[in-house]
Amino acid sequence: MNPIAEVWFFNQGWQPHGFQKETWKAIATGRSGLLNAPTGFGKTFALWFGILQHYYEDKHFRRQQQKFKTTKLHALWITPLRALSKEIYKATQELSAELELDYRIELRTGDTTIAQRQKQRKSPPQALITTPESVHLILASKGAADYFKHLEFIVVDEWHELMGSKRGVLVELALSRLKAINPKLKIWGVSATIGNLEEAQEILLGKDHNGVLVRAQIQKKLSIETVFPDNLERFPWAGHLGIKLLDKVVDIVNRYGTTLIFTNTRSQAEIWYQHIITAYPEFAGLLAIHHGSLSDEIRQWVEQALHEGKLKAVVCTSSLDLGVDFRPVNCVVQIGSPKGIARFLQRAGRSGHRPYETSHIYYVPTNSLEIIEGDSLKYAVAHHIVEQRIPYIRSFDVLLQYLTTLAVGDGLEAHVVFEEVKKTHCFESITEDEFAQCMAMLVHGGKSLSAYPDFHRLVLVDGLYKVESRKLAMRHRLSVGAIVSDLMMRVKFMSGKYLGSIEESFISRLKAGDVFWFSGRQLELIQVRNIEAIVKPSTRRTGVVPSWMGGRFSISPDLGIAIRHSFSHIRKRTGKSDEIKFLQPLFKEQENRSGLPQEDELLVEYIHTKYGYHLFVYPFEGKLVHEGVAQVLAYRFGKIQPVTFSIASNEYGFELLSATPFSIDQALITELLSPKHLHKDITEGINVQEMARRRFRDIAGIAGLVFQGYPGKQMKSKHLQANAGLFFSVFEDYDPHNLLLRQAYDEVFDFQLEEGRMQRAFDRISSHRIVLTFPEKLTPFAFPIFSESFRERYSNEDWQSRLETLKLQLEGKFE
DNA sequence: GACCTGCTGCGGGTTG
């Protein structure tokens, strides 16, 4: 038994688990590894003990025998959140104090003051707790290699969270450098359970690693309950708010000590908060709200109050998904579909955050059909179905940033760094030629920008590429990182009248002439100019594009599988779960009006209403895929018959709506849904170029092509003119093989259109038997999709103002 | 007849 741990555990009155001993042993024998264990079982301590043991030469460490002293950085702990860094810092401070260790642990994030940073440079602590971005910032300073030379351990916390994003690429690249500086570096990762844990390990530790995978053999106890409405008849067929079940949620809150109420959107959180306070004024002061639009102060106040057990409940969004552990929380409520199994589990795990305590989660459906997800979630959890995290590959934007980082720091030797980079998972396939292209872009702007001196950034000095301009170096440090916030576009009439702002990601998907809803008006897009969308009022009925949203919020493929599984039970009448029994009347209705699809069937409904001619299709593939499938279908249809469609979709299916009748039969549907020539039809049927252009903005920002401006300062530089859109056009015209340009298109196909998933969906559908019905009225399946297209969109002004009043209320609390 | 969808995360500073 690890002697330091012994002391600690003795003092705590704890019994160490098998996985902790396994971790210590692995670390003691000089191995790297990945640790997977449920939250609340002391993963963090397990790793710290191993690291500390290594630090003290004397294996039989006792207080009086501290003899290892150094001013060298010994361990680096990377977390994805500043708040998490602080949490780990606090815990380790306590530990150090308890054991009277001579081991200095410090924090280094964006919050760290300049003075502290300077001190850390001069006399490094033994351990540094930090973020991926801050590690890159250290790499971007002189003497970085020296600073990291004695580093023995690196821990990447919540690796599953980083891996699926470009921040994961930042970590991969930093590791490649640190490993090169010190080949004996031991890497440890901490990951929640995901579908591809082995892959996660391989990406972190590198190919041919001989690290261990420590899996705790502890099953966290989890209780899942669906909250049912009193009767199905009075429960809405559509909608996503769930406020009808307010009283039942309050009942749950009353039964537990502290409850987190998760909603899917910020506005939904606001609405729930208001409704609870209005209906139950006794909750004033005991109920709080937490999401990304609130100020840091409010959020910190809420977190602190949660810690201290002062709150009865907090209504929140994903902002409380991760990180800080709130011991008093012993119940979680999920309003609406959690959209993914991993996220559902993650949220459930926010409660009962102690060994052997049960996590309680209540699932609150917001419309009739959604009730079924209660059954699907239980099925998925019971069968250990969890999503994978898909790592980014070939993110040349991050590579360009990284190369600049090195050049700002100690300077880089191209062929050395090429070999290092090639060992990462992300750039496994990079060729010498591609790397040379990257270098060329940094040295003289590459093929198309060499005429501009601003893009001659790297200079070769004694075999090392360096950034010599202090201005450029400074600017680079400011823009380190891979998080790009969504741009807001100003919506304006031709006269110049300003209507409001809207996510650029939405506008970028429209073509001139498309009609959309905004702030309660129906508008036609005339043109997009820089960051302005010029529109005019429209009354046109057809061609309305209600939304091509959902870029990020579709249900996961795995939850989709679980939902399809639940549906298969309904038709076969094998479902024994409460959810399926409860929904019988609804499905009866569906069957009477149209039909219920089996697992190997695809239901298609053709319905004529006063609004037009609707074609409803139900593949159960998630909203994102449905949007794409619908576009392709509409495009293919348009080539056969002259019909204009508007499109709507939800998690279960999609709708093509036309003002004019069209003819349809089984054979035609089969043909329209053929998986053949899919790539071609996507490219032609969807405005891929515009999507790539929008994607390119992020890429250009990360790559350092466009400078985002000094924080808090107005950007005056002429670089503003050289915006991403311009680069995109230049590359399209003069450098079509540009790596960043190609990356933009790849990302569109991989992440936005999810071409792979779409292809699989088409493949699956093509093997299904098509059941075509002609119902007289809208069916329970059709109604939610139908209502989707008749909703006002983007009138989020009123919840913004609600937000303001709330802020005022909360601020009153501070006094 | 039923309908208020769209999250989160990070981030300057020594060559006087």
CSV table of N, CA, C and O in Angstrom, one decimal, chain A residues 548 554-555 564 602 617-634 647-656 686 753-754 757-758 761-762 765 785:
chain,number,residue,atom,x,y,z
A,548,TRP,N,-33.2,25.2,-40.6
A,548,TRP,CA,-32.2,24.2,-40.9
A,548,TRP,C,-31.3,24.4,-39.7
A,548,TRP,O,-30.2,24.9,-39.8
A,554,SER,N,-29.0,17.3,-32.2
A,554,SER,CA,-29.8,16.1,-32.6
A,554,SER,C,-29.6,15.0,-31.6
A,554,SER,O,-28.7,15.1,-30.8
A,555,ILE,N,-30.6,14.1,-31.6
A,555,ILE,CA,-30.3,12.9,-30.7
A,555,ILE,C,-29.1,12.1,-31.2
A,555,ILE,O,-28.9,12.1,-32.4
A,564,ARG,N,-35.6,3.3,-31.5
A,564,ARG,CA,-36.2,2.4,-32.5
A,564,ARG,C,-36.5,1.1,-31.9
A,564,ARG,O,-37.5,0.4,-32.2
A,602,LEU,N,-40.5,1.3,-43.0
A,602,LEU,CA,-40.5,2.7,-43.0
A,602,LEU,C,-41.8,3.3,-43.3
A,602,LEU,O,-42.4,2.9,-44.4
A,617,VAL,N,-42.4,11.3,-43.4
A,617,VAL,CA,-41.5,10.1,-43.5
A,617,VAL,C,-40.9,9.9,-42.1
A,617,VAL,O,-40.4,10.9,-41.5
A,618,TYR,N,-40.9,8.7,-41.6
A,618,TYR,CA,-40.4,8.5,-40.2
A,618,TYR,C,-39.2,7.5,-40.1
A,618,TYR,O,-39.4,6.3,-39.8
A,619,PRO,N,-38.0,8.0,-40.3
A,619,PRO,CA,-36.9,7.1,-40.2
A,619,PRO,C,-36.3,6.9,-38.8
A,619,PRO,O,-35.5,6.1,-38.5
A,620,PHE,N,-36.7,7.8,-37.8
A,620,PHE,CA,-36.2,7.7,-36.4
A,620,PHE,C,-34.7,7.8,-36.4
A,620,PHE,O,-34.0,7.1,-35.7
A,621,GLU,N,-34.1,8.8,-37.1
A,621,GLU,CA,-32.7,8.9,-37.2
A,621,GLU,C,-32.1,10.1,-36.5
A,621,GLU,O,-31.0,10.4,-36.6
A,622,GLY,N,-33.0,10.9,-35.9
A,622,GLY,CA,-32.5,12.1,-35.3
A,622,GLY,C,-32.7,13.3,-36.3
A,622,GLY,O,-32.6,13.2,-37.5
A,623,LYS,N,-32.9,14.5,-35.7
A,623,LYS,CA,-33.3,15.6,-36.5
A,623,LYS,C,-32.2,16.0,-37.5
A,623,LYS,O,-32.6,16.3,-38.7
A,624,LEU,N,-31.0,15.9,-37.2
A,624,LEU,CA,-29.9,16.4,-38.1
A,624,LEU,C,-29.9,15.6,-39.4
A,624,LEU,O,-29.9,16.1,-40.5
A,625,VAL,N,-30.0,14.3,-39.2
A,625,VAL,CA,-30.0,13.4,-40.4
A,625,VAL,C,-31.3,13.6,-41.2
A,625,VAL,O,-31.3,13.7,-42.4
A,626,HIS,N,-32.4,13.8,-40.5
A,626,HIS,CA,-33.6,14.0,-41.2
A,626,HIS,C,-33.6,15.3,-42.1
A,626,HIS,O,-34.1,15.3,-43.2
A,627,GLU,N,-33.0,16.3,-41.5
A,627,GLU,CA,-32.9,17.5,-42.3
A,627,GLU,C,-32.2,17.2,-43.6
A,627,GLU,O,-32.6,17.7,-44.7
A,628,GLY,N,-31.1,16.5,-43.5
A,628,GLY,CA,-30.3,16.2,-44.7
A,628,GLY,C,-31.1,15.3,-45.7
A,628,GLY,O,-31.1,15.5,-46.9
A,629,VAL,N,-31.7,14.2,-45.1
A,629,VAL,CA,-32.4,13.3,-45.9
A,629,VAL,C,-33.5,14.0,-46.6
A,629,VAL,O,-33.8,13.9,-47.8
A,630,ALA,N,-34.2,14.9,-45.9
A,630,ALA,CA,-35.3,15.7,-46.5
A,630,ALA,C,-34.9,16.5,-47.6
A,630,ALA,O,-35.5,16.6,-48.7
A,631,GLN,N,-33.7,17.2,-47.5
A,631,GLN,CA,-33.2,18.0,-48.5
A,631,GLN,C,-32.9,17.2,-49.8
A,631,GLN,O,-33.2,17.6,-50.9
A,632,VAL,N,-32.3,16.1,-49.6
A,632,VAL,CA,-31.9,15.2,-50.7
A,632,VAL,C,-33.2,14.8,-51.4
A,632,VAL,O,-33.3,14.8,-52.6
A,633,LEU,N,-34.1,14.4,-50.6
A,633,LEU,CA,-35.4,13.9,-51.1
A,633,LEU,C,-36.1,14.9,-52.0
A,633,LEU,O,-36.6,14.7,-53.1
A,634,ALA,N,-36.1,16.1,-51.4
A,634,ALA,CA,-36.8,17.3,-52.1
A,634,ALA,C,-36.1,17.6,-53.4
A,634,ALA,O,-36.7,17.8,-54.4
A,647,ILE,N,-39.6,22.3,-45.8
A,647,ILE,CA,-39.2,21.2,-45.0
A,647,ILE,C,-39.3,21.4,-43.5
A,647,ILE,O,-39.0,22.5,-43.0
A,648,ALA,N,-39.7,20.4,-42.8
A,648,ALA,CA,-39.7,20.5,-41.3
A,648,ALA,C,-39.3,19.1,-40.8
A,648,ALA,O,-39.5,18.1,-41.5
A,649,SER,N,-38.7,19.1,-39.6
A,649,SER,CA,-38.3,17.8,-39.1
A,649,SER,C,-38.2,17.8,-37.6
A,649,SER,O,-38.1,18.8,-37.0
A,650,ASN,N,-38.3,16.6,-37.0
A,650,ASN,CA,-38.0,16.4,-35.6
A,650,ASN,C,-37.2,15.2,-35.4
A,650,ASN,O,-36.6,14.6,-36.4
A,651,GLU,N,-37.1,14.7,-34.2
A,651,GLU,CA,-36.2,13.5,-33.9
A,651,GLU,C,-36.7,12.2,-34.6
A,651,GLU,O,-36.0,11.3,-34.8
A,652,TYR,N,-38.0,12.2,-34.9
A,652,TYR,CA,-38.6,10.9,-35.3
A,652,TYR,C,-38.7,10.9,-36.9
A,652,TYR,O,-38.7,9.8,-37.5
A,653,GLY,N,-39.0,12.0,-37.5
A,653,GLY,CA,-39.2,12.0,-38.9
A,653,GLY,C,-39.1,13.4,-39.5
A,653,GLY,O,-38.7,14.4,-38.8
A,654,PHE,N,-39.6,13.5,-40.8
A,654,PHE,CA,-39.6,14.8,-41.4
A,654,PHE,C,-40.8,15.0,-42.3
A,654,PHE,O,-41.5,14.0,-42.6
A,655,GLU,N,-41.0,16.2,-42.8
A,655,GLU,CA,-42.1,16.5,-43.6
A,655,GLU,C,-41.7,17.3,-44.8
A,655,GLU,O,-40.9,18.2,-44.7
A,656,LEU,N,-42.3,16.9,-46.0
A,656,LEU,CA,-42.1,17.8,-47.2
A,656,LEU,C,-43.5,18.3,-47.4
A,656,LEU,O,-44.5,17.6,-47.6
A,686,ILE,N,-27.8,20.6,-51.6
A,686,ILE,CA,-27.7,21.4,-50.4
A,686,ILE,C,-26.6,22.4,-50.7
A,686,ILE,O,-25.6,22.2,-51.4
A,753,LEU,N,-23.3,17.8,-42.0
A,753,LEU,CA,-24.2,16.9,-42.7
A,753,LEU,C,-24.2,15.5,-42.2
A,753,LEU,O,-25.0,14.7,-42.4
A,754,GLU,N,-23.1,15.2,-41.5
A,754,GLU,CA,-22.9,13.9,-41.0
A,754,GLU,C,-23.1,12.9,-42.1
A,754,GLU,O,-24.0,12.0,-42.0
A,757,ARG,N,-23.4,9.2,-41.3
A,757,ARG,CA,-24.6,8.8,-40.7
A,757,ARG,C,-25.8,8.8,-41.7
A,757,ARG,O,-26.7,8.0,-41.6
A,758,MET,N,-25.7,9.8,-42.6
A,758,MET,CA,-26.8,9.9,-43.6
A,758,MET,C,-26.7,8.7,-44.5
A,758,MET,O,-27.7,8.1,-44.9
A,761,ALA,N,-28.0,5.8,-42.8
A,761,ALA,CA,-29.5,5.9,-42.7
A,761,ALA,C,-30.1,5.5,-44.1
A,761,ALA,O,-31.1,4.7,-44.1
A,762,PHE,N,-29.6,6.0,-45.2
A,762,PHE,CA,-30.1,5.6,-46.5
A,762,PHE,C,-29.9,4.1,-46.7
A,762,PHE,O,-30.8,3.5,-47.3
A,765,ILE,N,-32.6,2.4,-44.6
A,765,ILE,CA,-33.9,2.6,-45.1
A,765,ILE,C,-34.1,1.8,-46.4
A,765,ILE,O,-35.2,1.2,-46.6
A,785,ILE,N,-44.4,17.3,-36.0
A,785,ILE,CA,-43.5,17.8,-37.1
A,785,ILE,C,-44.2,19.0,-37.8
A,785,ILE,O,-43.7,20.0,-38.1
